[in-house]
Amino acid sequence: MDGIRRWLEARWYGAQPPLLLRPLGLLFAGIVALRRWAFRSGLASSAHPGVPVIVVGNLTVGGTGKTPLVLWLVQKLQAEGLRVGVVSRGHGAAHPQRTPRMVTAVDSAEEVGDEALLVARRAECQVCVGVDRLAAARALAAEGCQVIVADDGLQHYALARDFEIAVVDGTRGLGNGAMLPAGPLREGARRLAEVDAVVLNGALRRPLPCPAIGEKTLLMTLQPGQFVRLDTGEGASTAAWRGRQVHAVAGIGNPDRFFDTLRSLGLDPVEHPFGDHHRFIPADLAFDDERDIVMTEKDAVKCAAFASGRMWYLSAAIQFESDDATRLFSRVRARIMGT
C-alpha cells in the first residue's frame, strides 16, 4: 500500500494528472458537486450543536498542519476564559467510533486516534471522537463546552459551522489541481473562496488556482522546538544534535516536510516514511544499530507504550507572519462572540 501511495503522490504533485485516472477524477467531482447541492437545497440535513463551531480543515488528502493550528486556536480561546471542546473523527484508530466517545489522556491512539489523543494531552480540553461529528459536537455542548473546534471536517456538512479555516501546505499547494483519485483534492479549488480564512503552512511555491482569496490569506510556519525523549520527557537542544545521523520516522501526511526540517537543523536523517496515521509496532523501529530514533509528536503518542531511551520526538509550535495571528483571531473572536 505504501508503494501505491508514493506512486500516486508523485503524480498528484507533478505537472499533470495521470491520464487513466482523469475520468475517475471527473466522476468524483460530480459526486462532490451533487452532495454539496443536496445540503444546500435541504435534501440532506445540516444542524448546529447550539454553540459556536470553528472548523479547521483542508482540501487535500494528507497532512497540511491542521492539528498544530487547532492547538493554537484552542489555547487562544481558553485564554479568553472560554471552555473549549474539540471534535475529531478519530483518524488512526483501529475501529471507527460509531457513537461519540470522550477522549482521556490515558487512552491509546489505537482506541481514539493519534491526533485526538495528542490534542487531549496537549490542550487539556475535552475532546470527543466520532464518525458523526454533529453528534460528537452535541455531546461536547452537553458537557458545557462554550465553543467547539473541529479538527478536520471541512467537508462534513452535516455539522453546521460559524467559521471555516482551510489550511494549505505551502510546499505542495493543491498539487495538480485534480480531484481524487487523479489528484489530491477532496473539493475543488474554488472552495477556498467560500471559507473565512486560508492559512498557508509555509510560503507558496506555486500560485493557488483561486485568485479571490488574497485578503483572507494568512501565513504560518511550524517552528521546531527541542527533542523530547519519549520514556522520560527529558529535553535536548537541537543545536547539540547538529551533525548527528539519526533514524527519522514519520507516519504523517507529508513525511518529506519532517525530513527536510531535520536537515535544516543540521542532522543527517536516515528516512523511514510510513503512511499517514500508521499504527506503529516495536518491529517498525527495530533498527540494527545504536542510532537515536527521531519522530514527530503525532507519531510519539503511538509509540509511547514501547518507548526506549533512544526514541525522541521533535516538538514544534506554529509561528505567524507579522500580524497574521492577530488578524486571524480577531476575525474568529468577532464571529463567535459578536465583538
PDB file of C-alpha atoms in Angstrom, residues 45-307:
ATOM      1  CA  SER A  45     -29.828  17.818   6.610  1.00  0.00           C
ATOM      2  CA  SER A  46     -27.316  20.008   8.395  1.00  0.00           C
ATOM      3  CA  ALA A  47     -27.675  21.029  12.038  1.00  0.00           C
ATOM      4  CA  HIS A  48     -25.940  23.166  14.628  1.00  0.00           C
ATOM      5  CA  PRO A  49     -24.972  21.934  18.115  1.00  0.00           C
ATOM      6  CA  GLY A  50     -26.092  25.190  19.733  1.00  0.00           C
ATOM      7  CA  VAL A  51     -22.637  26.645  20.490  1.00  0.00           C
ATOM      8  CA  PRO A  52     -20.190  28.293  18.055  1.00  0.00           C
ATOM      9  CA  VAL A  53     -18.321  25.875  15.789  1.00  0.00           C
ATOM     10  CA  ILE A  54     -14.960  26.573  14.145  1.00  0.00           C
ATOM     11  CA  VAL A  55     -13.829  24.091  11.504  1.00  0.00           C
ATOM     12  CA  VAL A  56     -10.125  23.726  10.691  1.00  0.00           C
ATOM     13  CA  GLY A  57      -9.766  21.612   7.552  1.00  0.00           C
ATOM     14  CA  ASN A  58      -8.185  21.327   4.152  1.00  0.00           C
ATOM     15  CA  LEU A  59      -8.969  20.495   0.539  1.00  0.00           C
ATOM     16  CA  THR A  60      -6.246  17.919   0.001  1.00  0.00           C
ATOM     17  CA  VAL A  61      -5.657  14.401   1.226  1.00  0.00           C
ATOM     18  CA  GLY A  62      -2.888  14.164   3.808  1.00  0.00           C
ATOM     19  CA  GLY A  63      -1.391  16.480   6.381  1.00  0.00           C
ATOM     20  CA  THR A  64      -1.193  20.230   5.986  1.00  0.00           C
ATOM     21  CA  GLY A  65      -0.635  21.321   9.612  1.00  0.00           C
ATOM     22  CA  LYS A  66      -4.231  21.407  10.840  1.00  0.00           C
ATOM     23  CA  THR A  67      -3.634  19.932  14.292  1.00  0.00           C
ATOM     24  CA  PRO A  68      -0.928  22.446  15.366  1.00  0.00           C
ATOM     25  CA  LEU A  69      -3.300  25.228  14.304  1.00  0.00           C
ATOM     26  CA  VAL A  70      -6.133  23.613  16.275  1.00  0.00           C
ATOM     27  CA  LEU A  71      -3.903  23.534  19.371  1.00  0.00           C
ATOM     28  CA  TRP A  72      -3.013  27.213  18.918  1.00  0.00           C
ATOM     29  CA  LEU A  73      -6.651  28.169  18.436  1.00  0.00           C
ATOM     30  CA  VAL A  74      -7.810  26.208  21.490  1.00  0.00           C
ATOM     31  CA  GLN A  75      -5.214  27.894  23.671  1.00  0.00           C
ATOM     32  CA  LYS A  76      -6.198  31.353  22.401  1.00  0.00           C
ATOM     33  CA  LEU A  77      -9.875  30.668  23.106  1.00  0.00           C
ATOM     34  CA  GLN A  78      -9.069  29.299  26.551  1.00  0.00           C
ATOM     35  CA  ALA A  79      -7.136  32.499  27.294  1.00  0.00           C
ATOM     36  CA  GLU A  80     -10.405  34.347  26.665  1.00  0.00           C
ATOM     37  CA  GLY A  81     -11.971  32.352  29.501  1.00  0.00           C
ATOM     38  CA  LEU A  82     -13.942  30.047  27.209  1.00  0.00           C
ATOM     39  CA  ARG A  83     -14.487  26.347  27.800  1.00  0.00           C
ATOM     40  CA  VAL A  84     -13.397  24.732  24.546  1.00  0.00           C
ATOM     41  CA  GLY A  85     -14.114  21.285  23.131  1.00  0.00           C
ATOM     42  CA  VAL A  86     -12.518  19.616  20.126  1.00  0.00           C
ATOM     43  CA  VAL A  87     -14.266  17.282  17.684  1.00  0.00           C
ATOM     44  CA  SER A  88     -12.278  14.727  15.707  1.00  0.00           C
ATOM     45  CA  ARG A  89     -13.214  11.773  13.564  1.00  0.00           C
ATOM     46  CA  GLY A  90     -10.532   9.724  15.303  1.00  0.00           C
ATOM     47  CA  HIS A  91      -8.288   9.057  12.308  1.00  0.00           C
ATOM     48  CA  GLY A  92      -5.772   6.319  13.032  1.00  0.00           C
ATOM     49  CA  ALA A  93      -7.951   4.410  15.489  1.00  0.00           C
ATOM     50  CA  ALA A  94      -8.288   0.680  14.936  1.00  0.00           C
ATOM     51  CA  HIS A  95     -12.075   0.944  14.725  1.00  0.00           C
ATOM     52  CA  PRO A  96     -14.238   3.991  13.874  1.00  0.00           C
ATOM     53  CA  GLN A  97     -16.301   5.310  16.776  1.00  0.00           C
ATOM     54  CA  ARG A  98     -19.918   4.964  15.679  1.00  0.00           C
ATOM     55  CA  THR A  99     -21.129   6.750  18.811  1.00  0.00           C
ATOM     56  CA  PRO A 100     -19.382   9.767  20.386  1.00  0.00           C
ATOM     57  CA  ARG A 101     -16.544   8.908  22.746  1.00  0.00           C
ATOM     58  CA  MET A 102     -14.832  11.337  25.103  1.00  0.00           C
ATOM     59  CA  VAL A 103     -11.051  11.099  24.969  1.00  0.00           C
ATOM     60  CA  THR A 104      -8.891  10.979  28.086  1.00  0.00           C
ATOM     61  CA  ALA A 105      -5.142  11.431  28.367  1.00  0.00           C
ATOM     62  CA  VAL A 106      -4.719   7.774  29.331  1.00  0.00           C
ATOM     63  CA  ASP A 107      -6.450   6.428  26.227  1.00  0.00           C
ATOM     64  CA  SER A 108      -4.379   4.848  23.470  1.00  0.00           C
ATOM     65  CA  ALA A 109      -4.051   6.123  19.924  1.00  0.00           C
ATOM     66  CA  GLU A 110      -5.324   2.748  18.725  1.00  0.00           C
ATOM     67  CA  GLU A 111      -8.588   3.419  20.583  1.00  0.00           C
ATOM     68  CA  VAL A 112      -9.211   7.086  19.754  1.00  0.00           C
ATOM     69  CA  GLY A 113      -6.753   8.111  17.028  1.00  0.00           C
ATOM     70  CA  ASP A 114      -3.388   9.850  17.161  1.00  0.00           C
ATOM     71  CA  GLU A 115      -4.477  13.451  16.543  1.00  0.00           C
ATOM     72  CA  ALA A 116      -7.334  13.318  19.053  1.00  0.00           C
ATOM     73  CA  LEU A 117      -5.049  11.889  21.734  1.00  0.00           C
ATOM     74  CA  LEU A 118      -2.363  14.489  21.028  1.00  0.00           C
ATOM     75  CA  VAL A 119      -4.887  17.325  21.384  1.00  0.00           C
ATOM     76  CA  ALA A 120      -6.343  15.859  24.594  1.00  0.00           C
ATOM     77  CA  ARG A 121      -2.885  15.678  26.162  1.00  0.00           C
ATOM     78  CA  ARG A 122      -1.533  18.991  24.896  1.00  0.00           C
ATOM     79  CA  ALA A 123      -4.545  21.296  25.111  1.00  0.00           C
ATOM     80  CA  GLU A 124      -6.073  19.898  28.312  1.00  0.00           C
ATOM     81  CA  CYS A 125      -9.566  20.326  26.947  1.00  0.00           C
ATOM     82  CA  GLN A 126     -12.432  17.966  26.275  1.00  0.00           C
ATOM     83  CA  VAL A 127     -12.042  16.033  23.034  1.00  0.00           C
ATOM     84  CA  CYS A 128     -14.770  13.889  21.511  1.00  0.00           C
ATOM     85  CA  VAL A 129     -14.263  11.489  18.610  1.00  0.00           C
ATOM     86  CA  GLY A 130     -16.901  10.018  16.359  1.00  0.00           C
ATOM     87  CA  VAL A 131     -17.752   9.347  12.739  1.00  0.00           C
ATOM     88  CA  ASP A 132     -20.849  11.518  13.258  1.00  0.00           C
ATOM     89  CA  ARG A 133     -19.195  14.812  14.144  1.00  0.00           C
ATOM     90  CA  LEU A 134     -22.526  16.542  14.723  1.00  0.00           C
ATOM     91  CA  ALA A 135     -23.341  14.002  17.432  1.00  0.00           C
ATOM     92  CA  ALA A 136     -19.846  14.463  18.885  1.00  0.00           C
ATOM     93  CA  ALA A 137     -20.283  18.255  18.921  1.00  0.00           C
ATOM     94  CA  ARG A 138     -23.645  17.930  20.648  1.00  0.00           C
ATOM     95  CA  ALA A 139     -22.044  15.689  23.265  1.00  0.00           C
ATOM     96  CA  LEU A 140     -19.427  18.369  23.963  1.00  0.00           C
ATOM     97  CA  ALA A 141     -22.084  21.080  24.183  1.00  0.00           C
ATOM     98  CA  ALA A 142     -23.988  18.928  26.670  1.00  0.00           C
ATOM     99  CA  GLU A 143     -20.816  18.775  28.780  1.00  0.00           C
ATOM    100  CA  GLY A 144     -20.732  22.574  28.990  1.00  0.00           C
ATOM    101  CA  CYS A 145     -18.316  23.467  26.197  1.00  0.00           C
ATOM    102  CA  GLN A 146     -18.929  27.041  25.048  1.00  0.00           C
ATOM    103  CA  VAL A 147     -17.156  26.784  21.694  1.00  0.00           C
ATOM    104  CA  ILE A 148     -16.182  23.782  19.572  1.00  0.00           C
ATOM    105  CA  VAL A 149     -13.203  23.419  17.259  1.00  0.00           C
ATOM    106  CA  ALA A 150     -13.408  20.671  14.641  1.00  0.00           C
ATOM    107  CA  ASP A 151     -10.036  19.174  13.738  1.00  0.00           C
ATOM    108  CA  ASP A 152     -10.718  18.409  10.072  1.00  0.00           C
ATOM    109  CA  GLY A 153     -14.280  18.189   8.788  1.00  0.00           C
ATOM    110  CA  LEU A 154     -14.372  20.933   6.164  1.00  0.00           C
ATOM    111  CA  GLN A 155     -16.361  18.502   4.010  1.00  0.00           C
ATOM    112  CA  HIS A 156     -18.532  17.196   6.892  1.00  0.00           C
ATOM    113  CA  TYR A 157     -21.526  19.379   6.015  1.00  0.00           C
ATOM    114  CA  ALA A 158     -23.908  17.682   8.451  1.00  0.00           C
ATOM    115  CA  LEU A 159     -22.176  19.797  11.119  1.00  0.00           C
ATOM    116  CA  ALA A 160     -23.170  23.444  10.639  1.00  0.00           C
ATOM    117  CA  ARG A 161     -20.358  25.844  11.391  1.00  0.00           C
ATOM    118  CA  ASP A 162     -19.768  29.520  12.203  1.00  0.00           C
ATOM    119  CA  PHE A 163     -16.191  29.928  10.947  1.00  0.00           C
ATOM    120  CA  GLU A 164     -14.151  27.930   8.435  1.00  0.00           C
ATOM    121  CA  ILE A 165     -10.361  27.827   8.163  1.00  0.00           C
ATOM    122  CA  ALA A 166      -8.698  25.999   5.275  1.00  0.00           C
ATOM    123  CA  VAL A 167      -5.037  25.072   5.775  1.00  0.00           C
ATOM    124  CA  VAL A 168      -2.855  24.714   2.681  1.00  0.00           C
ATOM    125  CA  ASP A 169       0.622  23.199   2.568  1.00  0.00           C
ATOM    126  CA  GLY A 170       2.734  25.928   1.009  1.00  0.00           C
ATOM    127  CA  THR A 171       5.258  23.444  -0.375  1.00  0.00           C
ATOM    128  CA  ARG A 172       2.720  21.213  -2.095  1.00  0.00           C
ATOM    129  CA  GLY A 173      -0.081  23.693  -2.700  1.00  0.00           C
ATOM    130  CA  LEU A 174      -3.060  21.984  -4.323  1.00  0.00           C
ATOM    131  CA  GLY A 175      -0.872  19.682  -6.391  1.00  0.00           C
ATOM    132  CA  ASN A 176      -2.014  19.116  -9.962  1.00  0.00           C
ATOM    133  CA  GLY A 177      -5.405  20.666  -9.162  1.00  0.00           C
ATOM    134  CA  ALA A 178      -7.345  17.480  -9.960  1.00  0.00           C
ATOM    135  CA  MET A 179      -9.906  15.686  -7.804  1.00  0.00           C
ATOM    136  CA  LEU A 180      -9.367  12.251  -6.287  1.00  0.00           C
ATOM    137  CA  PRO A 181      -8.007   9.865  -7.432  1.00  0.00           C
ATOM    138  CA  ALA A 182      -6.452  11.814 -10.328  1.00  0.00           C
ATOM    139  CA  GLY A 183      -5.200  14.440  -7.888  1.00  0.00           C
ATOM    140  CA  PRO A 184      -5.131  15.148  -4.144  1.00  0.00           C
ATOM    141  CA  LEU A 185      -8.275  17.321  -3.948  1.00  0.00           C
ATOM    142  CA  ARG A 186     -11.351  16.371  -1.940  1.00  0.00           C
ATOM    143  CA  GLU A 187     -13.084  19.544  -3.173  1.00  0.00           C
ATOM    144  CA  GLY A 188     -12.343  21.940  -5.995  1.00  0.00           C
ATOM    145  CA  ALA A 189     -10.012  24.919  -5.561  1.00  0.00           C
ATOM    146  CA  ARG A 190     -12.976  27.338  -5.757  1.00  0.00           C
ATOM    147  CA  ARG A 191     -13.978  26.135  -2.292  1.00  0.00           C
ATOM    148  CA  LEU A 192     -11.206  28.373  -0.915  1.00  0.00           C
ATOM    149  CA  ALA A 193     -13.252  31.413  -1.962  1.00  0.00           C
ATOM    150  CA  GLU A 194     -16.030  30.311   0.416  1.00  0.00           C
ATOM    151  CA  VAL A 195     -14.056  29.797   3.631  1.00  0.00           C
ATOM    152  CA  ASP A 196     -13.432  32.576   6.151  1.00  0.00           C
ATOM    153  CA  ALA A 197      -9.642  32.241   6.260  1.00  0.00           C
ATOM    154  CA  VAL A 198      -6.954  30.464   4.246  1.00  0.00           C
ATOM    155  CA  VAL A 199      -3.835  29.679   6.281  1.00  0.00           C
ATOM    156  CA  LEU A 200      -0.703  28.783   4.322  1.00  0.00           C
ATOM    157  CA  ASN A 201       1.693  26.478   6.131  1.00  0.00           C
ATOM    158  CA  GLY A 202       4.889  27.882   4.674  1.00  0.00           C
ATOM    159  CA  ALA A 203       5.321  30.184   1.698  1.00  0.00           C
ATOM    160  CA  LEU A 204       3.710  29.034  -1.538  1.00  0.00           C
ATOM    161  CA  ARG A 205       5.987  27.567  -4.181  1.00  0.00           C
ATOM    162  CA  ARG A 206       3.310  27.898  -6.868  1.00  0.00           C
ATOM    163  CA  PRO A 207       0.253  30.194  -7.048  1.00  0.00           C
ATOM    164  CA  LEU A 208      -3.077  28.800  -5.936  1.00  0.00           C
ATOM    165  CA  PRO A 209      -5.668  28.479  -8.745  1.00  0.00           C
ATOM    166  CA  CYS A 210      -8.094  30.673  -6.809  1.00  0.00           C
ATOM    167  CA  PRO A 211      -7.134  34.354  -7.013  1.00  0.00           C
ATOM    168  CA  ALA A 212     -10.081  35.723  -4.989  1.00  0.00           C
ATOM    169  CA  ILE A 213      -8.581  34.834  -1.593  1.00  0.00           C
ATOM    170  CA  GLY A 214      -5.778  37.353  -1.160  1.00  0.00           C
ATOM    171  CA  GLU A 215      -7.378  39.397   1.622  1.00  0.00           C
ATOM    172  CA  LYS A 216      -8.131  36.389   3.807  1.00  0.00           C
ATOM    173  CA  THR A 217      -4.816  34.569   3.243  1.00  0.00           C
ATOM    174  CA  LEU A 218      -2.516  34.275   6.255  1.00  0.00           C
ATOM    175  CA  LEU A 219       0.932  32.730   6.625  1.00  0.00           C
ATOM    176  CA  MET A 220       2.157  30.429   9.374  1.00  0.00           C
ATOM    177  CA  THR A 221       5.215  28.221   9.760  1.00  0.00           C
ATOM    178  CA  LEU A 222       5.944  25.265  12.028  1.00  0.00           C
ATOM    179  CA  GLN A 223       8.919  26.172  14.183  1.00  0.00           C
ATOM    180  CA  PRO A 224      10.920  23.284  15.676  1.00  0.00           C
ATOM    181  CA  GLY A 225      11.446  23.376  19.424  1.00  0.00           C
ATOM    182  CA  GLN A 226      13.550  20.708  21.118  1.00  0.00           C
ATOM    183  CA  PHE A 227      13.974  16.964  21.077  1.00  0.00           C
ATOM    184  CA  VAL A 228      11.974  15.221  23.792  1.00  0.00           C
ATOM    185  CA  ARG A 229      12.756  11.701  24.984  1.00  0.00           C
ATOM    186  CA  LEU A 230       9.650   9.526  24.888  1.00  0.00           C
ATOM    187  CA  ASP A 231      10.220   7.490  28.044  1.00  0.00           C
ATOM    188  CA  THR A 232      11.323  10.270  30.414  1.00  0.00           C
ATOM    189  CA  GLY A 233      10.200  13.597  28.904  1.00  0.00           C
ATOM    190  CA  GLU A 234      13.810  14.809  29.025  1.00  0.00           C
ATOM    191  CA  GLY A 235      14.554  17.634  26.612  1.00  0.00           C
ATOM    192  CA  ALA A 236      17.598  18.145  24.400  1.00  0.00           C
ATOM    193  CA  SER A 237      18.593  21.179  22.363  1.00  0.00           C
ATOM    194  CA  THR A 238      18.514  20.701  18.614  1.00  0.00           C
ATOM    195  CA  ALA A 239      21.814  22.590  18.355  1.00  0.00           C
ATOM    196  CA  ALA A 240      23.541  19.847  20.357  1.00  0.00           C
ATOM    197  CA  TRP A 241      22.497  17.283  17.740  1.00  0.00           C
ATOM    198  CA  ARG A 242      23.993  19.036  14.712  1.00  0.00           C
ATOM    199  CA  GLY A 243      25.920  16.620  12.502  1.00  0.00           C
ATOM    200  CA  ARG A 244      24.336  13.554  14.110  1.00  0.00           C
ATOM    201  CA  GLN A 245      22.944  10.772  11.945  1.00  0.00           C
ATOM    202  CA  VAL A 246      19.566   9.576  13.210  1.00  0.00           C
ATOM    203  CA  HIS A 247      16.728   7.326  12.135  1.00  0.00           C
ATOM    204  CA  ALA A 248      13.906   9.665  11.099  1.00  0.00           C
ATOM    205  CA  VAL A 249      10.442   8.105  11.381  1.00  0.00           C
ATOM    206  CA  ALA A 250       7.311   9.821  10.074  1.00  0.00           C
ATOM    207  CA  GLY A 251       3.807   8.384   9.759  1.00  0.00           C
ATOM    208  CA  ILE A 252       2.217  11.648   8.665  1.00  0.00           C
ATOM    209  CA  GLY A 253       0.620  13.042   5.532  1.00  0.00           C
ATOM    210  CA  ASN A 254       3.831  14.629   4.226  1.00  0.00           C
ATOM    211  CA  PRO A 255       6.893  12.864   5.694  1.00  0.00           C
ATOM    212  CA  ASP A 256       9.283  14.854   3.487  1.00  0.00           C
ATOM    213  CA  ARG A 257       8.432  18.029   5.388  1.00  0.00           C
ATOM    214  CA  PHE A 258       9.663  16.415   8.617  1.00  0.00           C
ATOM    215  CA  PHE A 259      12.828  15.050   7.000  1.00  0.00           C
ATOM    216  CA  ASP A 260      13.593  18.454   5.488  1.00  0.00           C
ATOM    217  CA  THR A 261      13.145  20.065   8.901  1.00  0.00           C
ATOM    218  CA  LEU A 262      15.702  17.707  10.430  1.00  0.00           C
ATOM    219  CA  ARG A 263      18.169  18.514   7.659  1.00  0.00           C
ATOM    220  CA  SER A 264      17.605  22.239   8.230  1.00  0.00           C
ATOM    221  CA  LEU A 265      18.623  21.655  11.862  1.00  0.00           C
ATOM    222  CA  GLY A 266      21.916  20.134  10.732  1.00  0.00           C
ATOM    223  CA  LEU A 267      21.020  16.468  11.248  1.00  0.00           C
ATOM    224  CA  ASP A 268      21.656  13.626   8.811  1.00  0.00           C
ATOM    225  CA  PRO A 269      18.367  11.672   8.761  1.00  0.00           C
ATOM    226  CA  VAL A 270      18.039   8.078   7.598  1.00  0.00           C
ATOM    227  CA  GLU A 271      14.492   8.348   6.261  1.00  0.00           C
ATOM    228  CA  HIS A 272      11.731   5.904   7.216  1.00  0.00           C
ATOM    229  CA  PRO A 273       8.422   7.181   5.772  1.00  0.00           C
ATOM    230  CA  PHE A 274       5.172   5.457   6.736  1.00  0.00           C
ATOM    231  CA  GLY A 275       1.583   6.061   5.714  1.00  0.00           C
ATOM    232  CA  ASP A 276      -0.461   8.760   7.456  1.00  0.00           C
ATOM    233  CA  HIS A 277      -1.811   7.550  10.844  1.00  0.00           C
ATOM    234  CA  HIS A 278       0.335   4.407  10.657  1.00  0.00           C
ATOM    235  CA  ARG A 279      -0.132   2.251  13.775  1.00  0.00           C
ATOM    236  CA  PHE A 280       3.419   1.552  14.884  1.00  0.00           C
ATOM    237  CA  ILE A 281       4.574  -1.701  16.424  1.00  0.00           C
ATOM    238  CA  PRO A 282       8.000  -2.311  18.006  1.00  0.00           C
ATOM    239  CA  ALA A 283       9.226  -4.148  14.901  1.00  0.00           C
ATOM    240  CA  ASP A 284       8.801  -0.937  12.861  1.00  0.00           C
ATOM    241  CA  LEU A 285      11.533   0.709  14.942  1.00  0.00           C
ATOM    242  CA  ALA A 286      13.803  -2.304  15.464  1.00  0.00           C
ATOM    243  CA  PHE A 287      16.798  -0.852  13.633  1.00  0.00           C
ATOM    244  CA  ASP A 288      20.002  -2.891  13.858  1.00  0.00           C
ATOM    245  CA  ASP A 289      22.279  -0.125  15.107  1.00  0.00           C
ATOM    246  CA  GLU A 290      22.507   2.278  18.052  1.00  0.00           C
ATOM    247  CA  ARG A 291      21.436   5.492  16.316  1.00  0.00           C
ATOM    248  CA  ASP A 292      18.773   7.572  18.023  1.00  0.00           C
ATOM    249  CA  ILE A 293      15.273   7.490  16.542  1.00  0.00           C
ATOM    250  CA  VAL A 294      13.531  10.826  15.936  1.00  0.00           C
ATOM    251  CA  MET A 295       9.829  11.168  15.107  1.00  0.00           C
ATOM    252  CA  THR A 296       7.002  13.686  15.111  1.00  0.00           C
ATOM    253  CA  GLU A 297       4.928  14.316  18.216  1.00  0.00           C
ATOM    254  CA  LYS A 298       1.899  12.786  16.492  1.00  0.00           C
ATOM    255  CA  ASP A 299       3.849   9.579  15.981  1.00  0.00           C
ATOM    256  CA  ALA A 300       5.192   9.692  19.531  1.00  0.00           C
ATOM    257  CA  VAL A 301       1.738   9.201  21.080  1.00  0.00           C
ATOM    258  CA  LYS A 302       1.545   5.889  19.174  1.00  0.00           C
ATOM    259  CA  CYS A 303       4.989   4.708  20.291  1.00  0.00           C
ATOM    260  CA  ALA A 304       4.909   5.718  23.967  1.00  0.00           C
ATOM    261  CA  ALA A 305       3.784   2.260  25.133  1.00  0.00           C
ATOM    262  CA  PHE A 306       7.021   0.656  23.902  1.00  0.00           C
ATOM    263  CA  ALA A 307       9.351   3.656  24.127  1.00  0.00           C
TER     264      ALA A 307
END
